[in-house]
mmCIF file with all atom_site columns, C-alpha atoms in Angstrom:
data_model
loop_
_atom_site.group_PDB
_atom_site.id
_atom_site.type_symbol
_atom_site.label_atom_id
_atom_site.label_alt_id
_atom_site.label_comp_id
_atom_site.label_asym_id
_atom_site.label_entity_id
_atom_site.label_seq_id
_atom_site.pdbx_PDB_ins_code
_atom_site.Cartn_x
_atom_site.Cartn_y
_atom_site.Cartn_z
_atom_site.occupancy
_atom_site.B_iso_or_equiv
_atom_site.pdbx_formal_charge
_atom_site.auth_seq_id
_atom_site.auth_comp_id
_atom_site.auth_asym_id
_atom_site.auth_atom_id
_atom_site.pdbx_PDB_model_num
ATOM 1   C CA . MET A 1 1   ? 0.000   0.000  0.000   1.00 91.00 ? 1   MET A CA 1
ATOM 2   C CA . ARG A 1 2   ? 2.858   2.362  0.778   1.00 92.00 ? 2   ARG A CA 1
ATOM 3   C CA . ARG A 1 3   ? 4.490   1.709  -2.573  1.00 93.00 ? 3   ARG A CA 1
ATOM 4   C CA . ALA A 1 4   ? 1.259   2.454  -4.466  1.00 92.00 ? 4   ALA A CA 1
ATOM 5   C CA . ALA A 1 5   ? 0.605   5.560  -2.354  1.00 93.00 ? 5   ALA A CA 1
ATOM 6   C CA . ILE A 1 6   ? 4.099   6.929  -3.029  1.00 95.00 ? 6   ILE A CA 1
ATOM 7   C CA . SER A 1 7   ? 3.867   6.037  -6.712  1.00 95.00 ? 7   SER A CA 1
ATOM 8   C CA . ILE A 1 8   ? 0.903   8.372  -7.327  1.00 94.00 ? 8   ILE A CA 1
ATOM 9   C CA . PRO A 1 9   ? 2.561   11.762 -6.643  1.00 93.00 ? 9   PRO A CA 1
ATOM 10  C CA . SER A 1 10  ? 5.928   10.475 -7.879  1.00 95.00 ? 10  SER A CA 1
ATOM 11  C CA . ASN A 1 11  ? 4.537   9.700  -11.328 1.00 93.00 ? 11  ASN A CA 1
ATOM 12  C CA . VAL A 1 12  ? 2.689   13.000 -11.564 1.00 93.00 ? 12  VAL A CA 1
ATOM 13  C CA . ALA A 1 13  ? 5.861   14.872 -10.615 1.00 92.00 ? 13  ALA A CA 1
ATOM 14  C CA . GLU A 1 14  ? 7.947   12.928 -13.120 1.00 92.00 ? 14  GLU A CA 1
ATOM 15  C CA . GLY A 1 15  ? 5.440   13.732 -15.863 1.00 90.00 ? 15  GLY A CA 1
ATOM 16  C CA . GLN A 1 16  ? 5.444   17.434 -15.002 1.00 87.00 ? 16  GLN A CA 1
ATOM 17  C CA . VAL A 1 17  ? 9.242   17.749 -15.068 1.00 89.00 ? 17  VAL A CA 1
ATOM 18  C CA . VAL A 1 18  ? 9.502   16.422 -18.613 1.00 83.00 ? 18  VAL A CA 1
ATOM 19  C CA . ARG A 1 19  ? 8.042   19.047 -20.933 1.00 80.00 ? 19  ARG A CA 1
ATOM 20  C CA . ALA A 1 20  ? 6.684   16.493 -23.419 1.00 86.00 ? 20  ALA A CA 1
ATOM 21  C CA . PRO A 1 21  ? 2.865   16.326 -23.249 1.00 86.00 ? 21  PRO A CA 1
ATOM 22  C CA . ARG A 1 22  ? 2.637   12.702 -24.391 1.00 88.00 ? 22  ARG A CA 1
ATOM 23  C CA . TRP A 1 23  ? 5.169   11.594 -21.776 1.00 89.00 ? 23  TRP A CA 1
ATOM 24  C CA . SER A 1 24  ? 3.328   13.616 -19.147 1.00 92.00 ? 24  SER A CA 1
ATOM 25  C CA . LEU A 1 25  ? 0.040   11.968 -20.169 1.00 93.00 ? 25  LEU A CA 1
ATOM 26  C CA . ARG A 1 26  ? 1.649   8.536  -19.811 1.00 94.00 ? 26  ARG A CA 1
ATOM 27  C CA . GLN A 1 27  ? 2.825   9.349  -16.286 1.00 95.00 ? 27  GLN A CA 1
ATOM 28  C CA . VAL A 1 28  ? -0.646  10.582 -15.313 1.00 95.00 ? 28  VAL A CA 1
ATOM 29  C CA . ALA A 1 29  ? -2.101  7.296  -16.606 1.00 96.00 ? 29  ALA A CA 1
ATOM 30  C CA . ILE A 1 30  ? 0.380   5.395  -14.433 1.00 96.00 ? 30  ILE A CA 1
ATOM 31  C CA . ALA A 1 31  ? -0.654  7.532  -11.431 1.00 96.00 ? 31  ALA A CA 1
ATOM 32  C CA . ILE A 1 32  ? -4.323  6.697  -12.123 1.00 97.00 ? 32  ILE A CA 1
ATOM 33  C CA . ALA A 1 33  ? -3.432  3.008  -12.224 1.00 96.00 ? 33  ALA A CA 1
ATOM 34  C CA . SER A 1 34  ? -1.534  3.304  -8.928  1.00 96.00 ? 34  SER A CA 1
ATOM 35  C CA . CYS A 1 35  ? -4.571  4.990  -7.388  1.00 96.00 ? 35  CYS A CA 1
ATOM 36  C CA . ALA A 1 36  ? -6.766  2.086  -8.539  1.00 96.00 ? 36  ALA A CA 1
ATOM 37  C CA . GLU A 1 37  ? -4.194  -0.343 -7.124  1.00 96.00 ? 37  GLU A CA 1
ATOM 38  C CA . LEU A 1 38  ? -4.294  1.426  -3.762  1.00 96.00 ? 38  LEU A CA 1
ATOM 39  C CA . ASP A 1 39  ? -8.101  1.341  -3.789  1.00 96.00 ? 39  ASP A CA 1
ATOM 40  C CA . THR A 1 40  ? -8.008  -2.415 -4.444  1.00 96.00 ? 40  THR A CA 1
ATOM 41  C CA . GLN A 1 41  ? -5.504  -2.940 -1.651  1.00 96.00 ? 41  GLN A CA 1
ATOM 42  C CA . LEU A 1 42  ? -7.718  -0.959 0.725   1.00 96.00 ? 42  LEU A CA 1
ATOM 43  C CA . ASP A 1 43  ? -10.662 -3.208 -0.223  1.00 96.00 ? 43  ASP A CA 1
ATOM 44  C CA . ALA A 1 44  ? -8.517  -6.263 0.490   1.00 96.00 ? 44  ALA A CA 1
ATOM 45  C CA . ALA A 1 45  ? -7.426  -4.839 3.854   1.00 96.00 ? 45  ALA A CA 1
ATOM 46  C CA . VAL A 1 46  ? -11.070 -4.322 4.849   1.00 96.00 ? 46  VAL A CA 1
ATOM 47  C CA . ARG A 1 47  ? -12.068 -7.829 3.724   1.00 96.00 ? 47  ARG A CA 1
ATOM 48  C CA . LEU A 1 48  ? -9.158  -9.354 5.624   1.00 97.00 ? 48  LEU A CA 1
ATOM 49  C CA . HIS A 1 49  ? -10.135 -7.331 8.722   1.00 96.00 ? 49  HIS A CA 1
ATOM 50  C CA . VAL A 1 50  ? -6.789  -5.509 8.807   1.00 95.00 ? 50  VAL A CA 1
ATOM 51  C CA . VAL A 1 51  ? -8.745  -2.226 8.688   1.00 94.00 ? 51  VAL A CA 1
ATOM 52  C CA . ASP A 1 52  ? -12.339 -1.806 9.782   1.00 95.00 ? 52  ASP A CA 1
ATOM 53  C CA . ASP A 1 53  ? -14.822 -0.331 7.312   1.00 93.00 ? 53  ASP A CA 1
ATOM 54  C CA . PRO A 1 54  ? -15.445 2.899  9.280   1.00 94.00 ? 54  PRO A CA 1
ATOM 55  C CA . GLY A 1 55  ? -11.673 3.423  9.497   1.00 92.00 ? 55  GLY A CA 1
ATOM 56  C CA . ALA A 1 56  ? -11.318 2.970  5.745   1.00 95.00 ? 56  ALA A CA 1
ATOM 57  C CA . LEU A 1 57  ? -14.075 5.466  4.903   1.00 96.00 ? 57  LEU A CA 1
ATOM 58  C CA . PRO A 1 58  ? -11.919 8.636  5.064   1.00 96.00 ? 58  PRO A CA 1
ATOM 59  C CA . LEU A 1 59  ? -9.319  6.928  2.883   1.00 95.00 ? 59  LEU A CA 1
ATOM 60  C CA . ARG A 1 60  ? -11.991 5.928  0.366   1.00 95.00 ? 60  ARG A CA 1
ATOM 61  C CA . HIS A 1 61  ? -13.188 9.541  0.157   1.00 96.00 ? 61  HIS A CA 1
ATOM 62  C CA . LEU A 1 62  ? -9.629  10.755 -0.299  1.00 95.00 ? 62  LEU A CA 1
ATOM 63  C CA . LEU A 1 63  ? -8.971  8.202  -3.052  1.00 96.00 ? 63  LEU A CA 1
ATOM 64  C CA . GLU A 1 64  ? -12.213 9.137  -4.804  1.00 96.00 ? 64  GLU A CA 1
ATOM 65  C CA . ARG A 1 65  ? -11.245 12.821 -4.823  1.00 97.00 ? 65  ARG A CA 1
ATOM 66  C CA . LEU A 1 66  ? -7.718  11.982 -5.956  1.00 96.00 ? 66  LEU A CA 1
ATOM 67  C CA . GLN A 1 67  ? -9.090  9.943  -8.855  1.00 96.00 ? 67  GLN A CA 1
ATOM 68  C CA . GLN A 1 68  ? -11.261 12.890 -9.898  1.00 96.00 ? 68  GLN A CA 1
ATOM 69  C CA . VAL A 1 69  ? -8.244  15.211 -9.868  1.00 96.00 ? 69  VAL A CA 1
ATOM 70  C CA . LEU A 1 70  ? -6.101  12.761 -11.831 1.00 96.00 ? 70  LEU A CA 1
ATOM 71  C CA . HIS A 1 71  ? -8.798  12.217 -14.454 1.00 96.00 ? 71  HIS A CA 1
ATOM 72  C CA . GLY A 1 72  ? -9.143  15.990 -14.803 1.00 95.00 ? 72  GLY A CA 1
ATOM 73  C CA . LEU A 1 73  ? -5.387  16.266 -15.271 1.00 93.00 ? 73  LEU A CA 1
ATOM 74  C CA . ARG A 1 74  ? -5.552  13.539 -17.915 1.00 94.00 ? 74  ARG A CA 1
ATOM 75  C CA . ARG A 1 75  ? -8.305  15.434 -19.789 1.00 94.00 ? 75  ARG A CA 1
ATOM 76  C CA . ALA A 1 76  ? -6.201  18.601 -19.673 1.00 92.00 ? 76  ALA A CA 1
ATOM 77  C CA . LYS A 1 77  ? -3.194  16.733 -21.098 1.00 91.00 ? 77  LYS A CA 1
ATOM 78  C CA . HIS A 1 78  ? -5.367  15.326 -23.898 1.00 91.00 ? 78  HIS A CA 1
ATOM 79  C CA . ARG A 1 79  ? -6.537  18.854 -24.746 1.00 91.00 ? 79  ARG A CA 1
ATOM 80  C CA . GLN A 1 80  ? -2.944  20.104 -24.684 1.00 88.00 ? 80  GLN A CA 1
ATOM 81  C CA . ILE A 1 81  ? -1.873  17.375 -27.113 1.00 87.00 ? 81  ILE A CA 1
ATOM 82  C CA . ALA A 1 82  ? -4.860  18.051 -29.398 1.00 88.00 ? 82  ALA A CA 1
ATOM 83  C CA . ALA A 1 83  ? -4.125  21.787 -29.407 1.00 87.00 ? 83  ALA A CA 1
ATOM 84  C CA . GLY A 1 84  ? -0.501  21.112 -30.307 1.00 79.00 ? 84  GLY A CA 1
ATOM 85  C CA . ALA A 1 85  ? -1.551  18.844 -33.164 1.00 67.00 ? 85  ALA A CA 1
ATOM 86  C CA . ALA A 1 86  ? -4.023  21.444 -34.433 1.00 64.00 ? 86  ALA A CA 1
ATOM 87  C CA . ALA A 1 87  ? -1.359  24.146 -34.321 1.00 61.00 ? 87  ALA A CA 1
ATOM 88  C CA . ALA A 1 88  ? 1.079   21.935 -36.231 1.00 55.00 ? 88  ALA A CA 1
ATOM 89  C CA . THR A 1 89  ? -1.574  21.184 -38.873 1.00 60.00 ? 89  THR A CA 1
ATOM 90  C CA . GLY A 1 90  ? -2.328  24.886 -39.249 1.00 57.00 ? 90  GLY A CA 1
ATOM 91  C CA . MET A 1 91  ? 1.345   25.671 -39.587 1.00 55.00 ? 91  MET A CA 1
ATOM 92  C CA . LEU A 1 92  ? 1.766   23.018 -42.303 1.00 55.00 ? 92  LEU A CA 1
ATOM 93  C CA . PHE A 1 93  ? -1.240  24.443 -44.132 1.00 54.00 ? 93  PHE A CA 1
ATOM 94  C CA . MET A 1 94  ? 0.243   27.951 -44.060 1.00 59.00 ? 94  MET A CA 1
ATOM 95  C CA . VAL A 1 95  ? 3.602   26.665 -45.309 1.00 60.00 ? 95  VAL A CA 1
ATOM 96  C CA . SER A 1 96  ? 1.896   24.771 -48.159 1.00 62.00 ? 96  SER A CA 1
ATOM 97  C CA . LEU A 1 97  ? 0.050   27.967 -49.162 1.00 62.00 ? 97  LEU A CA 1
ATOM 98  C CA . THR A 1 98  ? 3.288   29.934 -49.350 1.00 65.00 ? 98  THR A CA 1
ATOM 99  C CA . LEU A 1 99  ? 4.944   27.234 -51.476 1.00 65.00 ? 99  LEU A CA 1
ATOM 100 C CA . THR A 1 100 ? 2.172   27.175 -54.085 1.00 56.00 ? 100 THR A CA 1
#
């Protein structure tokens, strides 16, 4: 559980440092997967009676909010990539007009 919990912010940070949107998107996807892994491990801990259900509730709420934030970050990265592709297409169009 600790490894998955540490992996979430570590992957987001790694994706933010590299200024390549596709790489950043990949790291956000890994963070989302780590969040799902942590959620699964929390379920297992409750089922195995390592953690009681009321004790797990605040963690479940925190994980739910974290997943919302990560999915929002992923949508923003998708938009950033799409905007970059649209700008590149527009630039190629302008260059083709000047060559004809």
